[in-house]
Short mmCIF file of C-alpha atoms in Angstrom, two decimals:
data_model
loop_
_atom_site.label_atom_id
_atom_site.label_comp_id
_atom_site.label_asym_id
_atom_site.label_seq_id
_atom_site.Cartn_x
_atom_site.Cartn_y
_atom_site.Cartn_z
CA UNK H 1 -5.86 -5.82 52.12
CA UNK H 2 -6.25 -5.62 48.44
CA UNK H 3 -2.58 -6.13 46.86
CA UNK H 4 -0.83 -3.60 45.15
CA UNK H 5 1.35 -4.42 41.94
CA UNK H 6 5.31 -3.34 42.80
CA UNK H 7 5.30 -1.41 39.62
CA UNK H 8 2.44 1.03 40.69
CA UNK H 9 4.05 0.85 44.36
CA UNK H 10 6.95 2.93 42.72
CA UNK H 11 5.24 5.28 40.96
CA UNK H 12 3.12 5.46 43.93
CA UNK H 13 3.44 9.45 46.10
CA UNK H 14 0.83 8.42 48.49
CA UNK H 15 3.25 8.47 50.95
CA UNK H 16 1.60 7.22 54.78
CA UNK H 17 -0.76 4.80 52.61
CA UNK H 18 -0.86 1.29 53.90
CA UNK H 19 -0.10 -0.60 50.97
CA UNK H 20 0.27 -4.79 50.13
CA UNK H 21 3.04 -6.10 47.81
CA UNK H 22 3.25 -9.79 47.02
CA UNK H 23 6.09 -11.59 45.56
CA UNK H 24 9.40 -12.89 45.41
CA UNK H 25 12.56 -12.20 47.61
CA UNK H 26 15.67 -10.75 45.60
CA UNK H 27 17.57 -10.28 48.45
CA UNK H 28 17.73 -9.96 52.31
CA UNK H 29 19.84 -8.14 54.72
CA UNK H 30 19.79 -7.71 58.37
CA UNK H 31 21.04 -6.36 61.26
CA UNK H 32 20.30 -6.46 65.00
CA UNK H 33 17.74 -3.78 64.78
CA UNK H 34 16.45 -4.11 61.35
CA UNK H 35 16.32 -5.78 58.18
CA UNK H 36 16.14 -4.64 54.24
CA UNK H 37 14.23 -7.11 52.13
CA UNK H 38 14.48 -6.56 48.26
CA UNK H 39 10.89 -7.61 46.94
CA UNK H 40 10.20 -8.79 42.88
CA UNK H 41 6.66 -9.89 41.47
CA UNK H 42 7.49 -9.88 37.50
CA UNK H 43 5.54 -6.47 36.58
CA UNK H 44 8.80 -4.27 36.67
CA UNK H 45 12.47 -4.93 37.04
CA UNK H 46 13.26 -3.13 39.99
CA UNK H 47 12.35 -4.10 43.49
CA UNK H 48 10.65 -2.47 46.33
CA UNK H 49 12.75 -2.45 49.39
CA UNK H 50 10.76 -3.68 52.82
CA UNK H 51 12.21 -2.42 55.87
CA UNK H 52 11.34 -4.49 58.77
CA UNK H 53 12.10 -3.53 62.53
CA UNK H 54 13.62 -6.47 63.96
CA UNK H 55 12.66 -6.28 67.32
CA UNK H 56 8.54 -6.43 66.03
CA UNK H 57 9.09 -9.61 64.65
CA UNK H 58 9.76 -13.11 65.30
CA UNK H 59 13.10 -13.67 64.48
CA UNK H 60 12.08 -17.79 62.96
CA UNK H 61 10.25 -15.65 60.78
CA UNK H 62 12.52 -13.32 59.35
CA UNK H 63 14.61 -16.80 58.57
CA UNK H 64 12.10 -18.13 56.28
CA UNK H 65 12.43 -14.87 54.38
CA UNK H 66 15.76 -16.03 52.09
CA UNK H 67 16.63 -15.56 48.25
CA UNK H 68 13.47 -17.07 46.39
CA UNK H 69 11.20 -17.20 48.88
CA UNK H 70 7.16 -16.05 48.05
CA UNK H 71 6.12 -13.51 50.39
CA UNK H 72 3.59 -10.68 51.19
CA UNK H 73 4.19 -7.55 52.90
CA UNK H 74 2.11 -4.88 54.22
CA UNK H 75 2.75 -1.50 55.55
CA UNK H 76 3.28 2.22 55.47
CA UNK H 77 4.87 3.72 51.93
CA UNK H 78 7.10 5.96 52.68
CA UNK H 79 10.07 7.99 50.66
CA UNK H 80 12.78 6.03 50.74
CA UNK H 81 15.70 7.11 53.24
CA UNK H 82 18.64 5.58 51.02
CA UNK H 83 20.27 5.25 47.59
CA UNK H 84 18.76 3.93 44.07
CA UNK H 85 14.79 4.56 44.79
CA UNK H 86 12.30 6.69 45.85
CA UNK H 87 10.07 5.12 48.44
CA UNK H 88 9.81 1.38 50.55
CA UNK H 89 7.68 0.02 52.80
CA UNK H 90 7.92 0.14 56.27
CA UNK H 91 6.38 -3.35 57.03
CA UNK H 92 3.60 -4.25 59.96
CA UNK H 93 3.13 -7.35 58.68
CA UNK H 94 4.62 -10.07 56.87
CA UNK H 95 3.75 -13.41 55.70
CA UNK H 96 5.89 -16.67 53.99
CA UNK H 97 3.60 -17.93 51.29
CA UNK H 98 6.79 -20.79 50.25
CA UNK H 99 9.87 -21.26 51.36
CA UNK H 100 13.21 -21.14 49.54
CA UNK H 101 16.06 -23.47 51.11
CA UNK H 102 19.73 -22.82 49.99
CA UNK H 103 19.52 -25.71 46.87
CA UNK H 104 17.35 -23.23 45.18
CA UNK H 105 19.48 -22.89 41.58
CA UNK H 106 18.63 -18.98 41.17
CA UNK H 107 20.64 -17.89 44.28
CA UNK H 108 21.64 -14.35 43.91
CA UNK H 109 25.71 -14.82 42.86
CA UNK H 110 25.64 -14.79 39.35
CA UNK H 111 25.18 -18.39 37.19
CA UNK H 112 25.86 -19.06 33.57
CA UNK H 113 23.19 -18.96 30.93
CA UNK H 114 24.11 -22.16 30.43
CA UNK H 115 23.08 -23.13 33.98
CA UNK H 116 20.27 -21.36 33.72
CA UNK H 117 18.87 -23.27 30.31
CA UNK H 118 18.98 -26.69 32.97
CA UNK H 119 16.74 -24.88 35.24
CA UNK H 120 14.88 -22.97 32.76
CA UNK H 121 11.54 -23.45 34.96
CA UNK H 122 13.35 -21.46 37.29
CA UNK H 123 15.27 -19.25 35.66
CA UNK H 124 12.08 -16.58 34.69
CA UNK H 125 12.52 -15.26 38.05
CA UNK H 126 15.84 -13.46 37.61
CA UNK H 127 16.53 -10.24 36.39
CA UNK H 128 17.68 -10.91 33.17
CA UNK H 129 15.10 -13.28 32.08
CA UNK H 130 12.01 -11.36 33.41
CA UNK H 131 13.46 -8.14 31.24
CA UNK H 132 13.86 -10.15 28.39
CA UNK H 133 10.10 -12.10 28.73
CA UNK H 134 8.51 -8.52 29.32
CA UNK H 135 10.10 -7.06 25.99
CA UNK H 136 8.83 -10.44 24.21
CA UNK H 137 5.52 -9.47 25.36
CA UNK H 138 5.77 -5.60 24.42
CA UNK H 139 7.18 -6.56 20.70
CA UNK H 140 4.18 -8.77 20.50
CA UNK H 141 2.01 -6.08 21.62
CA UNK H 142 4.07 -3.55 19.12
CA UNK H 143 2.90 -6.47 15.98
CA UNK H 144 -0.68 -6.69 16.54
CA UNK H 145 -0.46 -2.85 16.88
CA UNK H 146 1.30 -1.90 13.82
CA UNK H 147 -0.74 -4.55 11.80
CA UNK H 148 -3.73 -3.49 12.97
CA UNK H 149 -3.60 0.11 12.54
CA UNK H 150 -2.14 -0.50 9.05
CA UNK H 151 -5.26 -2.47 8.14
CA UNK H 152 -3.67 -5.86 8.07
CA UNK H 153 -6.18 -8.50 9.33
CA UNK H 154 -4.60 -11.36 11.75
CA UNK H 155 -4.94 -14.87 10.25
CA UNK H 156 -4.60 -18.00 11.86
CA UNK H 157 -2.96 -21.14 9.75
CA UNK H 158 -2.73 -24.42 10.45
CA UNK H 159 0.12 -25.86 12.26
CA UNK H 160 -1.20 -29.31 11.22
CA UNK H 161 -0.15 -29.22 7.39
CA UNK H 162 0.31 -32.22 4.53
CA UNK H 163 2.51 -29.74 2.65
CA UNK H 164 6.22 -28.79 2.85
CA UNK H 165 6.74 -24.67 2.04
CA UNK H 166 10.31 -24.52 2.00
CA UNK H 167 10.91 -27.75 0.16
CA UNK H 168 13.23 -28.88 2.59
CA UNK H 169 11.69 -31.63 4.13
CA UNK H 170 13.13 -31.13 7.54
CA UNK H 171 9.63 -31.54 8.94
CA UNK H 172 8.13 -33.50 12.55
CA UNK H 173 5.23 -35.92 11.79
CA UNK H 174 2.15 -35.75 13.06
CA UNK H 175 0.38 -39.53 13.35
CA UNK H 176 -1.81 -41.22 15.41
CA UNK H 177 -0.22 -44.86 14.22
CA UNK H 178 1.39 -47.83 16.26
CA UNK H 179 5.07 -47.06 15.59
CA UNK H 180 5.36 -50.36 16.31
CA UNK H 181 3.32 -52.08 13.97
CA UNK H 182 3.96 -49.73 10.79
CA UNK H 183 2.02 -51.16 7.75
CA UNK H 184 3.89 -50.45 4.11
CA UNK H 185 3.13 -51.05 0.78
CA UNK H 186 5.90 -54.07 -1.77
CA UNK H 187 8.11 -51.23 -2.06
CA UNK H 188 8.55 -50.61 1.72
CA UNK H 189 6.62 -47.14 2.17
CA UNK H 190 3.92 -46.25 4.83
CA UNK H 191 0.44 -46.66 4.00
CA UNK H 192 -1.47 -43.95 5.30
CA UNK H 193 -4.92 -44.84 4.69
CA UNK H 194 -5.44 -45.89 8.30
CA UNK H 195 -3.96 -42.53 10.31
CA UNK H 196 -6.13 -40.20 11.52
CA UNK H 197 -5.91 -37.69 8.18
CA UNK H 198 -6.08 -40.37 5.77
CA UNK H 199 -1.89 -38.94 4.52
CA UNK H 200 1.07 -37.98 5.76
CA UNK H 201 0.89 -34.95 7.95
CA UNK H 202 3.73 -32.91 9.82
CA UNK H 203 4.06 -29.58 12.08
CA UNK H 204 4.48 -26.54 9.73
CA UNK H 205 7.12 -25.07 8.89
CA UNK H 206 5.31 -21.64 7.56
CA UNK H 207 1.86 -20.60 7.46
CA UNK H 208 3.47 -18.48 3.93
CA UNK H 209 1.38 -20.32 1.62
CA UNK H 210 -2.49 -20.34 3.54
CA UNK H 211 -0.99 -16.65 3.88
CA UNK H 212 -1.23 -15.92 0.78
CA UNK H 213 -4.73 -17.53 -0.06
CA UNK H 214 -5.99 -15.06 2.77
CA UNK H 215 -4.48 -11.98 0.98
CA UNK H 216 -5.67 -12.79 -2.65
CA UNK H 217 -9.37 -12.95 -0.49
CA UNK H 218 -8.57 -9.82 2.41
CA UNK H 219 -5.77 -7.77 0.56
CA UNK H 220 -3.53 -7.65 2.97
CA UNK H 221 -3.34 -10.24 6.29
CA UNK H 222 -0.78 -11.87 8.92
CA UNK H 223 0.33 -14.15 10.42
CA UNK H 224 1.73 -14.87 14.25
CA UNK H 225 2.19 -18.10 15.34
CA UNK H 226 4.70 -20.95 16.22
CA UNK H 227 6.10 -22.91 13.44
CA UNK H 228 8.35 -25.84 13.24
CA UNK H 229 11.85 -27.14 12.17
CA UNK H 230 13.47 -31.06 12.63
CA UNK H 231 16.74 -29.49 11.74
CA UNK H 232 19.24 -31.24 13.54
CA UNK H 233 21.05 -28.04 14.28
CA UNK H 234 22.74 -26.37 17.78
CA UNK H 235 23.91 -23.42 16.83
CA UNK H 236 22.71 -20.42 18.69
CA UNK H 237 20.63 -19.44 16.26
CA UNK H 238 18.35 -22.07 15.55
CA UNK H 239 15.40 -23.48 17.88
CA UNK H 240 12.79 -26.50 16.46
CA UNK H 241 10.15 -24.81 17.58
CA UNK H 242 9.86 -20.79 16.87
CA UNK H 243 7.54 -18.41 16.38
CA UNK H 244 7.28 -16.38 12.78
CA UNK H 245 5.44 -13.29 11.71
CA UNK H 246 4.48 -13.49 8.04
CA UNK H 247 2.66 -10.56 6.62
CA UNK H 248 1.16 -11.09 2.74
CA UNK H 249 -0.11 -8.35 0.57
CA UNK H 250 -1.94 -8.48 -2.56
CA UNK H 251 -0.42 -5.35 -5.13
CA UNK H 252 2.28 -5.07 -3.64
CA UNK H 253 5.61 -5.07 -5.79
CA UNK H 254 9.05 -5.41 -4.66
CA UNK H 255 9.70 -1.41 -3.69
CA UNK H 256 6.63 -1.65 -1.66
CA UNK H 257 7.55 -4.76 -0.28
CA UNK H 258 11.13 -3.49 0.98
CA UNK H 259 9.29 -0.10 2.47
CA UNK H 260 6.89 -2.17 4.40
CA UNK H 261 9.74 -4.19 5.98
CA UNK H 262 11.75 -1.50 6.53
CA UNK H 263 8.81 0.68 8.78
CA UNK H 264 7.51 -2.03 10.49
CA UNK H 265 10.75 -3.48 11.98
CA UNK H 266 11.04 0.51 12.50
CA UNK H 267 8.07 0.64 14.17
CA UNK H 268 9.06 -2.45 16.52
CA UNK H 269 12.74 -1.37 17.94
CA UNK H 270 10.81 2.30 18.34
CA UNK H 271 8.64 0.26 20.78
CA UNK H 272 10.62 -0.77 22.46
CA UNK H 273 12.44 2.13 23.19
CA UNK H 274 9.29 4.28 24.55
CA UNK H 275 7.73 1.13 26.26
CA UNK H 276 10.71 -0.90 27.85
CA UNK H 277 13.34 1.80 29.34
CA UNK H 278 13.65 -0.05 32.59
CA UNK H 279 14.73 -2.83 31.16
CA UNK H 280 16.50 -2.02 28.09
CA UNK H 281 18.80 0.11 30.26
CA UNK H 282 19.32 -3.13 33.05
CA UNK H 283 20.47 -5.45 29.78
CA UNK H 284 22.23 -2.62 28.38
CA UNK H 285 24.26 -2.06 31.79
CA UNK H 286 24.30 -6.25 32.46
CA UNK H 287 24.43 -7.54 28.56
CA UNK H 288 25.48 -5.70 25.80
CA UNK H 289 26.66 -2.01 26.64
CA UNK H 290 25.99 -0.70 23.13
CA UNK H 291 22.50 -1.90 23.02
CA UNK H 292 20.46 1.01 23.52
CA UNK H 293 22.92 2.76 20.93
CA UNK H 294 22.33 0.22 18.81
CA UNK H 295 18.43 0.34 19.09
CA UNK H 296 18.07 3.95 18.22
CA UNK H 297 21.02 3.56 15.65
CA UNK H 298 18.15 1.73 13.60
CA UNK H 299 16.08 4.34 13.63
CA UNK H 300 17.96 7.03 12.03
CA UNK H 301 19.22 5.97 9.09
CA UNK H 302 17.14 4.24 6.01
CA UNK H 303 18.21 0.83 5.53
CA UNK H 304 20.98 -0.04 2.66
CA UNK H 305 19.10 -1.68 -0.80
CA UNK H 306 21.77 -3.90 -2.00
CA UNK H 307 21.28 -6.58 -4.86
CA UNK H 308 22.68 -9.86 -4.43
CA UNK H 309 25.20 -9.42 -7.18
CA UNK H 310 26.49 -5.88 -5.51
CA UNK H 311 26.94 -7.61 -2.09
CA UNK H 312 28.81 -10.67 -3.84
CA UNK H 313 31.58 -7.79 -5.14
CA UNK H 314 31.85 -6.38 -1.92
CA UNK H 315 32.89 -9.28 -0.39
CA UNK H 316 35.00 -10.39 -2.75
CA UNK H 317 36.90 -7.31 -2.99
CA UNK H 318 37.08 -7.52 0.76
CA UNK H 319 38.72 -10.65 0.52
CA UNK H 320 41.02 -9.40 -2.24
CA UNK H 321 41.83 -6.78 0.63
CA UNK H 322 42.79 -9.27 2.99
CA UNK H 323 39.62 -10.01 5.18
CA UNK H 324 38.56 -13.83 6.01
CA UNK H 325 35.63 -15.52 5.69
CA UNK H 326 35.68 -19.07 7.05
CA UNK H 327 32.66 -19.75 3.96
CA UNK H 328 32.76 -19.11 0.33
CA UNK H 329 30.87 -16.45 -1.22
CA UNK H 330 30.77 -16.55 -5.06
CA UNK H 331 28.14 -15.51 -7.48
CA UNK H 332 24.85 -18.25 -6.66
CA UNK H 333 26.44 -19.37 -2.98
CA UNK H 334 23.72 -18.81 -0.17
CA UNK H 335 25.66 -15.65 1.70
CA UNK H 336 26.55 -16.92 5.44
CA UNK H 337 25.44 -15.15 8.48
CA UNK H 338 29.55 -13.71 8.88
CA UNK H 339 29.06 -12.44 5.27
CA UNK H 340 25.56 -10.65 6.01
CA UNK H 341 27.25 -9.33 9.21
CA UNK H 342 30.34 -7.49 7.14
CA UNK H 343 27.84 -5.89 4.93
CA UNK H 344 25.93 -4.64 7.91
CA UNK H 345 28.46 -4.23 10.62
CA UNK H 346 31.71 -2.99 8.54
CA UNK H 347 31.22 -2.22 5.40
CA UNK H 348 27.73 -0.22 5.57
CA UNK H 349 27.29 0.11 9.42
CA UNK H 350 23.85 -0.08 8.98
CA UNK H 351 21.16 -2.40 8.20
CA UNK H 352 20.96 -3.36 4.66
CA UNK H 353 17.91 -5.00 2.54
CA UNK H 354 19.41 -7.70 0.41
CA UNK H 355 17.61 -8.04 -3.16
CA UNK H 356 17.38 -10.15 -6.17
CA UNK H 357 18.94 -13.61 -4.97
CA UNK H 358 20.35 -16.24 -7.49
CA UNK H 359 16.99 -18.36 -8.20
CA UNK H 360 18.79 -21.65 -7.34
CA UNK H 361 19.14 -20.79 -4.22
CA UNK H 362 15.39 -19.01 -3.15
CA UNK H 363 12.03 -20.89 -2.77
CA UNK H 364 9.82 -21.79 -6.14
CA UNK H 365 7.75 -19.62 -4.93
CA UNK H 366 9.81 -16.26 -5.60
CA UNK H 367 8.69 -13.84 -8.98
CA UNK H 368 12.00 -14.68 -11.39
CA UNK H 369 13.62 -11.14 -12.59
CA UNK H 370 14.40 -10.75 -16.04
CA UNK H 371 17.89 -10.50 -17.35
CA UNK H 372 18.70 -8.00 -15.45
CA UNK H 373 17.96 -8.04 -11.44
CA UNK H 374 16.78 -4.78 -9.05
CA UNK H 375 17.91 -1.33 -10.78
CA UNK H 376 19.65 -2.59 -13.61
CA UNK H 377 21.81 -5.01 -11.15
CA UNK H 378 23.60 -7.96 -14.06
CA UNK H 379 23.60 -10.93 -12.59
CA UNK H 380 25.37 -14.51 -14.58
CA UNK H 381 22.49 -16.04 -13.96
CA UNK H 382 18.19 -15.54 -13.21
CA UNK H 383 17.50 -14.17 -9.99
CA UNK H 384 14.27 -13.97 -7.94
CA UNK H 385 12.83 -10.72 -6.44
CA UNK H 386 14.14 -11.70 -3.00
CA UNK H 387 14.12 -9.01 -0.16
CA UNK H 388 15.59 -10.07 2.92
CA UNK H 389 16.21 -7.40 5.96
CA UNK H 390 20.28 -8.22 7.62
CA UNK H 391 20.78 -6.72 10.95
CA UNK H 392 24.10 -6.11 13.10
CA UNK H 393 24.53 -8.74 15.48
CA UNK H 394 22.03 -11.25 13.70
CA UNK H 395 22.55 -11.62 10.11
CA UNK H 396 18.96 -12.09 8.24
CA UNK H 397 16.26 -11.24 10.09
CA UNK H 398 13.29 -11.06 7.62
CA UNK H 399 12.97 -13.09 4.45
CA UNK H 400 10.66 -11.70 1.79
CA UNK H 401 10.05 -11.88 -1.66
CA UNK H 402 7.26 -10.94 -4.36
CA UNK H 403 5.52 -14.32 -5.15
CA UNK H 404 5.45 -15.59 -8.76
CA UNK H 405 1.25 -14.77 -9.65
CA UNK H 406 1.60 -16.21 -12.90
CA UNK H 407 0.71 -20.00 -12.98
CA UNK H 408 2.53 -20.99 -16.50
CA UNK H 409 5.74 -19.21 -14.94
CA UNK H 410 5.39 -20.88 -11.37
CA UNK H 411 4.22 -24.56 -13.22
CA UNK H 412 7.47 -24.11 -14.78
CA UNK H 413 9.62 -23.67 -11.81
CA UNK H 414 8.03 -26.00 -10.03
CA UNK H 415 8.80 -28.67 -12.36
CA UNK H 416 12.60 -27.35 -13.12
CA UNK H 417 13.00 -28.54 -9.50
CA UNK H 418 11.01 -32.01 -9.75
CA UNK H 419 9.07 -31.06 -7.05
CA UNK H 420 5.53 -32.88 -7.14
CA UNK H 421 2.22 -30.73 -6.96
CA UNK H 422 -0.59 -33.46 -5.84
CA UNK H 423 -0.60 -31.64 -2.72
CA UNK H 424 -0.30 -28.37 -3.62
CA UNK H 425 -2.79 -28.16 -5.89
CA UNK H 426 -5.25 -25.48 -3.94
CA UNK H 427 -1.83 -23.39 -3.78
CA UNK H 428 -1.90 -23.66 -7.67
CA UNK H 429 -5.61 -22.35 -7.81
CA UNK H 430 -4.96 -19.14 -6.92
CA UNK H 431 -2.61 -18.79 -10.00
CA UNK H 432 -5.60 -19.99 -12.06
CA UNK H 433 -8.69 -17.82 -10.60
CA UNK H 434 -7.97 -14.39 -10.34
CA UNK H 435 -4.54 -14.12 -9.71
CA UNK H 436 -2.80 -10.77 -8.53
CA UNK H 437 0.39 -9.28 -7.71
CA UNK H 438 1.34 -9.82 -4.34
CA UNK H 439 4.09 -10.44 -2.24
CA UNK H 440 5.31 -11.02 1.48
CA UNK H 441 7.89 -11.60 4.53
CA UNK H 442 8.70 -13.87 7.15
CA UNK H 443 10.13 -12.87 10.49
CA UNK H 444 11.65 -14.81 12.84
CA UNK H 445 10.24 -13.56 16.47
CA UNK H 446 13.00 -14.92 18.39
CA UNK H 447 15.43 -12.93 16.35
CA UNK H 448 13.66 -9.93 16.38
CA UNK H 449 13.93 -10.10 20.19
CA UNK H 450 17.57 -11.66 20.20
CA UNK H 451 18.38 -7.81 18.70
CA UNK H 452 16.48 -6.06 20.41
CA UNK H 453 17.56 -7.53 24.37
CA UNK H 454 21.19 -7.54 23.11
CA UNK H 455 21.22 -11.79 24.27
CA UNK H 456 23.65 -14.09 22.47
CA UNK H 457 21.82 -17.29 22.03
CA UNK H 458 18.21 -18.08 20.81
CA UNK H 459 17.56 -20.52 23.49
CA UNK H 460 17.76 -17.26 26.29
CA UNK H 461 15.15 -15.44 24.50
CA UNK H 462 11.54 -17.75 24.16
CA UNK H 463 10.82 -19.12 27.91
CA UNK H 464 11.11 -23.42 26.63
CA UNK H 465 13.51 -23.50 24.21
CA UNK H 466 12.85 -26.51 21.95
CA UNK H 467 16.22 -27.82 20.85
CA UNK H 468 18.01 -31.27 19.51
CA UNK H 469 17.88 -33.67 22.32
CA UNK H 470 16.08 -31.21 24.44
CA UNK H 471 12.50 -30.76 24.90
CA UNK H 472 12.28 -30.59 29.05
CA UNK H 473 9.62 -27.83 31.00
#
C-alpha cells in the first residue's frame, strides 16, 4: 500500500479509508486489550495515534514497538475516540522496520540541550528539533521568495577566496600542502608557489564583496550561502561555520537601504506566522511563552532609526540613572549585544535600526558621512553610513551599510588603515569603470531563526553546529 505522509493523515476526513503511515515511535502504551502507539515521520509535529487490538497481534511484536523505533502501520482512519486529535488509525497490520533498545539517548523524559548537542545525529527526531529544522526550511523558502518576487537575482560566491572582507583575519586555510614539510622563504614565511592555487587561500568569511561586482552588472542580487569564521569563540552566539544572506543593490542610498531591511525581515517573521502555526505554538508552549507575541509584535510597529551618537546618550544617561552595563559604551566603542538589547528591549520596546557608526570601528568598505551623520546627528568624530537592524532577544541581526563608490575616497581609507590592495585589486575596478551608488546587508541565518523559534543558543538552531573543538556528525 502506497504510504501516506502523517501530515495529510490529519487533515485527512476519509474516514473508513485504509491508509499507510511510516515512521518513528513517540510513544507507546498498552493494556491487556489494546495498545496506543504515538507515530512521528518529520512532516508535522504532531503524531498520529495507532490503536492496536492486542489480542490480533503477537505480543513479541508489540515489544519491538518502543520509543525510537521505525515502523509502518496500516489500517482503517477513523475519528478519533479521545482527547487532543481528530482521527487515528485502527491498525491491521504492523511492521518493525529497526529496533530501538532502551540506550537510545532520545528517550521520551526530557534531556538537556546540552545532552542533546552530544547526540546531535540523534537529536532531529524530537519535538523540539524537528519544529525548529522545519521553520529553518520555511524561512529559507520565505528568502528565495521575497528576493525573487522583488526582482533580486540569486548569486552564488565563492567559498574558496584569497581575500579577507572583514579585515579581521580570523580565517581557515584552504591548502593542499604537506603540513609536514612546509617550505618558507629567509624570513620564515610560506611559499605558496607549489599549493594548488598558486597563494594563500581560506574559507570565506562573506560573499559581500563578489556581491557587489554582481549588482554593479544585475542591479540588484543575493546571496545565500555558508560562510566561515576561525574565531576562537563559545559564546552562544557564535558558530565557525554559518550561513549569511547578503543582498546588494546598485542606487540604493541609505533610506532605501534601511526600508529594504526593515520589509524583508518583515516579510520573514510574517512567514512564519501563516506557514509554521503548529510549531510556533509547540515552542511557544515548550520554549519561550512570549514567542508568538513577540513574532507579531514585529510586525506592527515600524522599526526605531537611531544614529549611533543618539543611542550612545541613551545609554549613558541610563547609566547616569543607575542601570549597569558590564561593557563600556562611550562615543567610538563598538556597542555590546546588552547595550543593543536596552535600546530594543527597555528603552524603545521595539526593534531599532542603528545608523551612522564611528568609522573606526565599521569596515573600509562603508560610504564616510560628512560632518554631520544621519538627519543632522553631530558626531566627535567621521562616521560611516552604517545600518544595522537590533532585535529583542538577539542584539544585531543585520549589518548593512551604503558602500563607498568613489575610488579616491575608498583608496584613501584603505590606506588610513595600512591595509594592502594586491589582492583586492578587481574589488578596486569597479570604483574605476562605471561606478554607482549602491549599498547592502548581511544577515546572519542562524539568528534570524534563533528569533524567530524563541531557542537560546546558536548551536540548537543549524542541524551540525560547527564550534571550537567541535566539529563531530
Amino acid at each position: 500500500m502506497k504510504r501516506t505522509k502523517i501530515i495529510d493523515v490529519l487533515k485527512s476526513t476519509a474516514y473508513g479509508k485504509e491508509v499507510c503511515v511510516k515512521g518513528w515511535v513517540r510513544s507507546h502504551r498498552g493494556s491487556k486489550n489494546v495498545d496506543f502507539i504515538a507515530l512521528n515521520d518529520g512532516s508535522t509535529i504532531k503524531n498520529v495515534q495507532i490503536v492496536a487490538d492486542a489480542t490480533k497481534f503477537d505480543d513479541e511484536l508489540l515489544k519491538q514497538v518502543t520509543t525510537g523505533a521505525c515502523i509502518c502501520a496500516e489500517g482503517l482512519l477513523v475519528e478519533s475516540q479521545g482527547a487532543g486529535q481528530t482521527s487515528e488509525i485502527q491498525a491491521s497490520r504492523i511492521e518493525v522496520y529497526g529496533l530501538c533498545g532502551n540506550d537510545y539517548p532520545m528517550q521520551k523524559k526530557g534531556q538537556s540541550f546540552e545532552v542533546m548537542r552530544k547526540n546531535a545525529h540523534m537529536r532531529l527526531r524530537t519535538n523540539t528539533f524537528g519544529a525548529v529544522m522545519r521553520i529553518r526550511h520555511n524561512m529559507a523558502m520565505a528568502i528565495h521568495t521575497y528576493f525573487h518576487e522583488h526582482g533580486f537575482f540569486y548569486f552564488h560566491t565563492p567559498l574558496i577566496t584569497a581575500s579577507d572582507c572583514e579585515g579581521a583575519g580570523n580565517m581557515f586555510q584552504v591548502t593542499t600542502k604537506n603540513l609536514y614539510d612546509l617550505k618558507k622563504d629567509e624570513d620564515g614565511k610560506i611559499i605558496y608557489d607549489d599549493d594548488f592555487f598558486g597563494e594563500q587561500t581560506s574559507l570565506t568569511v562573506s560573499g559581500q564583496l563578489e556581491g557587489e561586482l554582481g549588482a554593479t552588472a544585475l542591479g540588484a542580487i543575493y546571496t545565500f550561502g555558508p560562510t566561515f569564521r576561525a574565531e576562537n569563540s563559545n559564546t552562544p552566539r557564535h558558530l565557525a561555520e554559518f550561513w549569511m544572506i547578503e543582498p546588494e543593490v546598485a542606487f540604493l542610498d541609505q533610506e532605501g537601504l534601511m526600508d529594504l531591511e526593515e520589509d524583508f525581515i518583515k516579510y520573514c517573521v510574517r512567514w512564519a506566522l501563516d506557514n509554521c502555526k503548529d510549531d510556533l505554538q509547540f515552542l511557544n508552549q515548550m520554549i519561550d511563552k512570549t514567542l508568538i507575541a513577540r513574532l507579531e509584535g514585529v510586525l506592527k510597529e515600524s522599526f526605531i532609526r537611531l544614529p549611533y551618537t543618539e543611542g550612545i546618550n541613551i545609554l549613558q544617561e541610563a547609566i547616569k540613572n543607575g542601570k549597569k552595563f558590564e561593557f563600556p559604551c562611550n562615543w567610538g566603542d563598538d556597542l555590546a549585544s546588552e547595550h543593543e538589547r536596552y535600546l530594543v528591549e527597555e528603552h524603545f520596546k521595539k526593534p531599532v535600526i542603528m545608523t551612522d557608526y564611528p568609522a573606526a570601528i565599521k569596515a573600509f568598505y562603508m560610504k564616510q558621512n560628512g560632518t554631520e551623520g544621519y538627519k543632522g546627528s553631530v558626531a566627535p568624530g567621521p562616521t560611516m553610513q552604517g545600518t544595522d537592524v537590533l532585535f529583542p532577544q538577539i542584539g544585531e541581526i543585520i549589518g548593512g551599510s551604503v558602500r563607498e563608490e568613489n575610488y579616491d575616497k575608498l583608496m584613501a581609507e584603505i590606506n588610513r588603515r595600512g591595509m594592502e590592495t594586491d589582492k583586492l585589486w578587481w574589488y578596486l575596478d569597479t570604483r574605476r569603470w562605471g561606478s554607482c551608488p549602491h549599498a547592502g546587508f548581511g544577515l546572519g541565518f542562524e539568528r534570524l531563526i534563533l528569533f524567530v523559534t524563541g531557542m537560546q543558543n546558536i548551536r540548537d538552531v543549524i542541524p551540525f553546529p560547527r564550534t571550537p573543538k567541535s566539529a563531530e556528525f
